mmCIF file of C-alpha atoms in Angstrom:
data_model
loop_
_atom_site.group_PDB
_atom_site.id
_atom_site.type_symbol
_atom_site.label_atom_id
_atom_site.label_comp_id
_atom_site.label_asym_id
_atom_site.label_seq_id
_atom_site.Cartn_x
_atom_site.Cartn_y
_atom_site.Cartn_z
ATOM 1 C CA MET W 693 7.063 -16.611 3.037
ATOM 2 C CA LEU W 694 4.030 -16.775 0.770
ATOM 3 C CA ILE W 695 2.736 -13.842 -1.278
ATOM 4 C CA ARG W 696 -0.929 -14.083 -2.196
ATOM 5 C CA LYS W 697 -3.799 -11.834 -3.232
ATOM 6 C CA MET W 698 -5.325 -9.842 -0.430
ATOM 7 C CA LEU W 699 -8.846 -10.740 0.690
ATOM 8 C CA ILE W 700 -11.258 -8.629 2.715
ATOM 9 C CA ASN W 701 -11.059 -11.313 5.426
ATOM 10 C CA ASP W 702 -7.442 -10.195 5.931
ATOM 11 C CA TYR W 703 -8.540 -6.685 6.900
ATOM 12 C CA GLU W 704 -8.217 -6.869 10.702
ATOM 13 C CA ASN W 705 -4.705 -8.338 10.507
ATOM 14 C CA ILE W 706 -3.657 -5.836 7.865
ATOM 15 C CA TYR W 707 -5.023 -2.879 9.795
ATOM 16 C CA GLU W 708 -3.066 -4.053 12.829
ATOM 17 C CA LEU W 709 0.024 -4.240 10.607
ATOM 18 C CA TRP W 710 -0.560 -0.722 9.268
ATOM 19 C CA VAL W 711 -0.858 0.722 12.762
ATOM 20 C CA SER W 712 2.445 -0.932 13.739
ATOM 21 C CA CYS W 713 4.284 0.912 10.942
ATOM 22 C CA THR W 714 5.325 4.509 11.542
ATOM 23 C CA GLY W 715 4.980 6.970 8.690
ATOM 24 C CA LEU W 716 1.942 5.339 7.079
ATOM 25 C CA GLY W 717 -0.918 7.814 6.608
ATOM 26 C CA LEU W 718 -4.321 6.336 7.404
ATOM 27 C CA ASN W 719 -7.782 7.815 7.683
ATOM 28 C CA ASN W 720 -11.045 6.579 9.096
ATOM 29 C CA LEU W 721 -12.915 6.426 5.763
ATOM 30 C CA ASP W 722 -10.616 5.167 3.003
ATOM 31 C CA ASP W 723 -8.840 2.772 5.346
ATOM 32 C CA SER W 724 -11.978 1.471 7.051
ATOM 33 C CA LYS W 725 -13.081 -2.076 6.315
ATOM 34 C CA GLU W 726 -15.785 -0.768 3.967
ATOM 35 C CA GLY W 727 -13.307 1.537 2.209
ATOM 36 C CA ILE W 728 -10.879 -1.330 1.679
ATOM 37 C CA ARG W 729 -13.716 -3.603 0.534
ATOM 38 C CA ARG W 730 -14.588 -1.097 -2.204
ATOM 39 C CA PHE W 731 -10.929 -0.788 -3.182
ATOM 40 C CA LEU W 732 -10.516 -4.564 -3.451
ATOM 41 C CA GLU W 733 -13.675 -4.842 -5.561
ATOM 42 C CA ARG W 734 -12.132 -2.398 -8.060
ATOM 43 C CA ASN W 735 -8.605 -3.826 -7.796
ATOM 44 C CA PRO W 736 -8.896 -7.539 -6.962
ATOM 45 C CA ASP W 737 -5.721 -8.579 -8.757
ATOM 46 C CA SER W 738 -3.174 -5.990 -7.605
ATOM 47 C CA CYS W 739 -3.363 -6.055 -3.792
ATOM 48 C CA PHE W 740 -1.243 -8.602 -1.966
ATOM 49 C CA VAL W 741 -0.201 -9.877 1.441
ATOM 50 C CA ALA W 742 2.973 -11.610 2.555
ATOM 51 C CA GLU W 743 2.434 -14.406 5.047
ATOM 52 C CA ASP W 744 4.847 -16.063 7.422
ATOM 53 C CA GLU W 745 3.618 -19.567 6.679
ATOM 54 C CA GLU W 746 5.314 -21.066 9.710
ATOM 55 C CA HIS W 747 3.391 -18.809 12.098
ATOM 56 C CA GLY W 748 0.273 -18.264 9.954
ATOM 57 C CA LYS W 749 0.728 -14.501 10.245
ATOM 58 C CA ILE W 750 0.431 -11.633 7.767
ATOM 59 C CA ILE W 751 3.756 -9.810 7.827
ATOM 60 C CA GLY W 752 3.418 -7.513 4.829
ATOM 61 C CA ASN W 753 0.880 -5.865 2.551
ATOM 62 C CA ILE W 754 0.640 -3.726 -0.566
ATOM 63 C CA LEU W 755 -2.427 -1.911 -1.903
ATOM 64 C CA ALA W 756 -2.088 -1.096 -5.574
ATOM 65 C CA GLY W 757 -4.672 -0.165 -8.166
ATOM 66 C CA ASN W 758 -5.176 1.603 -11.456
ATOM 67 C CA ASP W 759 -7.492 3.941 -13.296
ATOM 68 C CA GLY W 760 -6.979 2.213 -16.647
ATOM 69 C CA ARG W 761 -4.137 4.559 -17.528
ATOM 70 C CA ARG W 762 -1.826 4.796 -14.520
ATOM 71 C CA GLY W 763 -1.081 2.511 -11.621
ATOM 72 C CA TYR W 764 -0.987 3.731 -8.055
ATOM 73 C CA ILE W 765 0.504 2.312 -4.891
ATOM 74 C CA TYR W 766 -1.338 3.409 -1.776
ATOM 75 C CA HIS W 767 0.019 1.449 1.181
ATOM 76 C CA THR W 768 3.034 -0.775 1.491
ATOM 77 C CA ALA W 769 3.849 -2.103 4.937
ATOM 78 C CA VAL W 770 6.058 -4.779 6.463
ATOM 79 C CA ASN W 771 5.994 -5.764 10.116
ATOM 80 C CA PRO W 772 9.012 -4.006 11.692
ATOM 81 C CA MET W 773 10.300 -7.350 13.046
ATOM 82 C CA TYR W 774 10.471 -8.772 9.492
ATOM 83 C CA ARG W 775 12.143 -5.880 7.689
ATOM 84 C CA LYS W 776 15.388 -6.055 5.692
ATOM 85 C CA GLN W 777 14.470 -9.508 4.313
ATOM 86 C CA GLY W 778 13.250 -8.435 0.857
ATOM 87 C CA ILE W 779 9.566 -8.721 1.732
ATOM 88 C CA ALA W 780 8.617 -5.189 0.677
ATOM 89 C CA ALA W 781 10.552 -5.535 -2.580
ATOM 90 C CA ALA W 782 8.814 -8.853 -3.299
ATOM 91 C CA LEU W 783 5.402 -7.283 -2.647
ATOM 92 C CA VAL W 784 6.201 -4.297 -4.863
ATOM 93 C CA ASN W 785 7.504 -6.476 -7.690
ATOM 94 C CA THR W 786 4.414 -8.695 -7.489
ATOM 95 C CA ALA W 787 2.105 -5.674 -7.659
ATOM 96 C CA LEU W 788 4.090 -4.091 -10.496
ATOM 97 C CA GLU W 789 3.912 -7.300 -12.517
ATOM 98 C CA ALA W 790 0.153 -7.543 -11.899
ATOM 99 C CA LEU W 791 -0.293 -3.968 -13.158
ATOM 100 C CA ARG W 792 2.062 -4.520 -16.108
ATOM 101 C CA SER W 793 0.062 -7.619 -17.114
ATOM 102 C CA ILE W 794 -3.068 -5.498 -17.615
ATOM 103 C CA GLY W 795 -1.295 -2.869 -19.695
ATOM 104 C CA ILE W 796 -0.314 -0.279 -17.101
ATOM 105 C CA HIS W 797 2.944 1.458 -18.079
ATOM 106 C CA LYS W 798 3.580 3.952 -15.281
ATOM 107 C CA ILE W 799 3.141 3.817 -11.507
ATOM 108 C CA ALA W 800 2.791 6.696 -9.055
ATOM 109 C CA LEU W 801 2.809 6.870 -5.283
ATOM 110 C CA VAL W 802 2.917 9.420 -2.500
ATOM 111 C CA VAL W 803 5.247 9.233 0.502
ATOM 112 C CA PHE W 804 5.174 11.704 3.359
ATOM 113 C CA GLU W 805 8.308 13.849 3.301
ATOM 114 C CA LYS W 806 9.097 13.006 6.925
ATOM 115 C CA ASN W 807 8.931 9.246 6.237
ATOM 116 C CA GLU W 808 12.676 8.767 5.788
ATOM 117 C CA THR W 809 12.499 4.965 5.772
ATOM 118 C CA GLY W 810 9.801 4.966 3.104
ATOM 119 C CA ASN W 811 11.540 7.522 0.927
ATOM 120 C CA GLU W 812 14.812 5.605 1.108
ATOM 121 C CA PHE W 813 13.036 2.352 0.178
ATOM 122 C CA TRP W 814 11.175 3.834 -2.798
ATOM 123 C CA GLY W 815 14.371 5.410 -4.091
ATOM 124 C CA LYS W 816 16.102 2.015 -3.963
ATOM 125 C CA MET W 817 13.135 0.532 -5.848
ATOM 126 C CA GLY W 818 13.756 2.980 -8.707
ATOM 127 C CA PHE W 819 10.939 5.460 -8.023
ATOM 128 C CA ILE W 820 12.173 8.976 -8.692
ATOM 129 C CA GLU W 821 11.196 12.052 -6.731
ATOM 130 C CA ARG W 822 9.338 14.581 -8.858
ATOM 131 C CA LYS W 823 10.137 18.237 -8.195
ATOM 132 C CA ASP W 824 8.164 19.560 -11.168
ATOM 133 C CA ILE W 825 4.650 18.905 -9.867
ATOM 134 C CA VAL W 826 2.503 20.101 -7.018
ATOM 135 C CA TYR W 827 0.373 17.435 -5.393
ATOM 136 C CA ARG W 828 -3.081 18.663 -4.426
ATOM 137 C CA ASN W 829 -6.160 17.004 -3.011
ATOM 138 C CA LYS W 830 -9.586 17.963 -1.744
ATOM 139 C CA ALA W 831 -11.693 15.989 0.688
ATOM 140 C CA LEU W 832 -15.314 15.684 -0.367
ATOM 141 C CA VAL W 833 -16.275 14.543 3.120
ATOM 142 C CA GLU W 834 -14.648 15.221 6.437
ATOM 143 C CA MET W 835 -12.331 12.444 7.543
ATOM 144 C CA GLU W 836 -10.156 11.819 10.519
ATOM 145 C CA ARG W 837 -6.470 11.245 9.909
ATOM 146 C CA ILE W 838 -4.865 8.462 11.908
ATOM 147 C CA ASP W 839 -1.126 9.021 12.351
ATOM 148 C CA THR W 840 1.120 6.002 12.660
#
């Protein structure tokens, strides 16, 4: 397995990966090719893919970024056929080190409550569940949610 920085040319393979993973929340704007292009332009050094070098196939991905103060993880996905091999942990650790190297001290992420697999994974990775905050958002444009 090879972990490398994500490129916009990886988009079609990554989108296919995302759709294969249940519990990952996607939408037609932020997760479009143009939306991911903008994200990568702002965060070129903290988004990664895991490749199965033998088969030349992307088997995992993490989107991480920062606002200069906090780091954020947006999507982490591993092909269901490749799970339980440490791929997600390797992607997370690579992204965390990339964020740490630019001075980010704290990372946040959102996991859907019903995503049991994701919540179990993030707990094992040392991310605590916060009960003292209320997460809110507001869409500035209408978008279509794509359930996986």
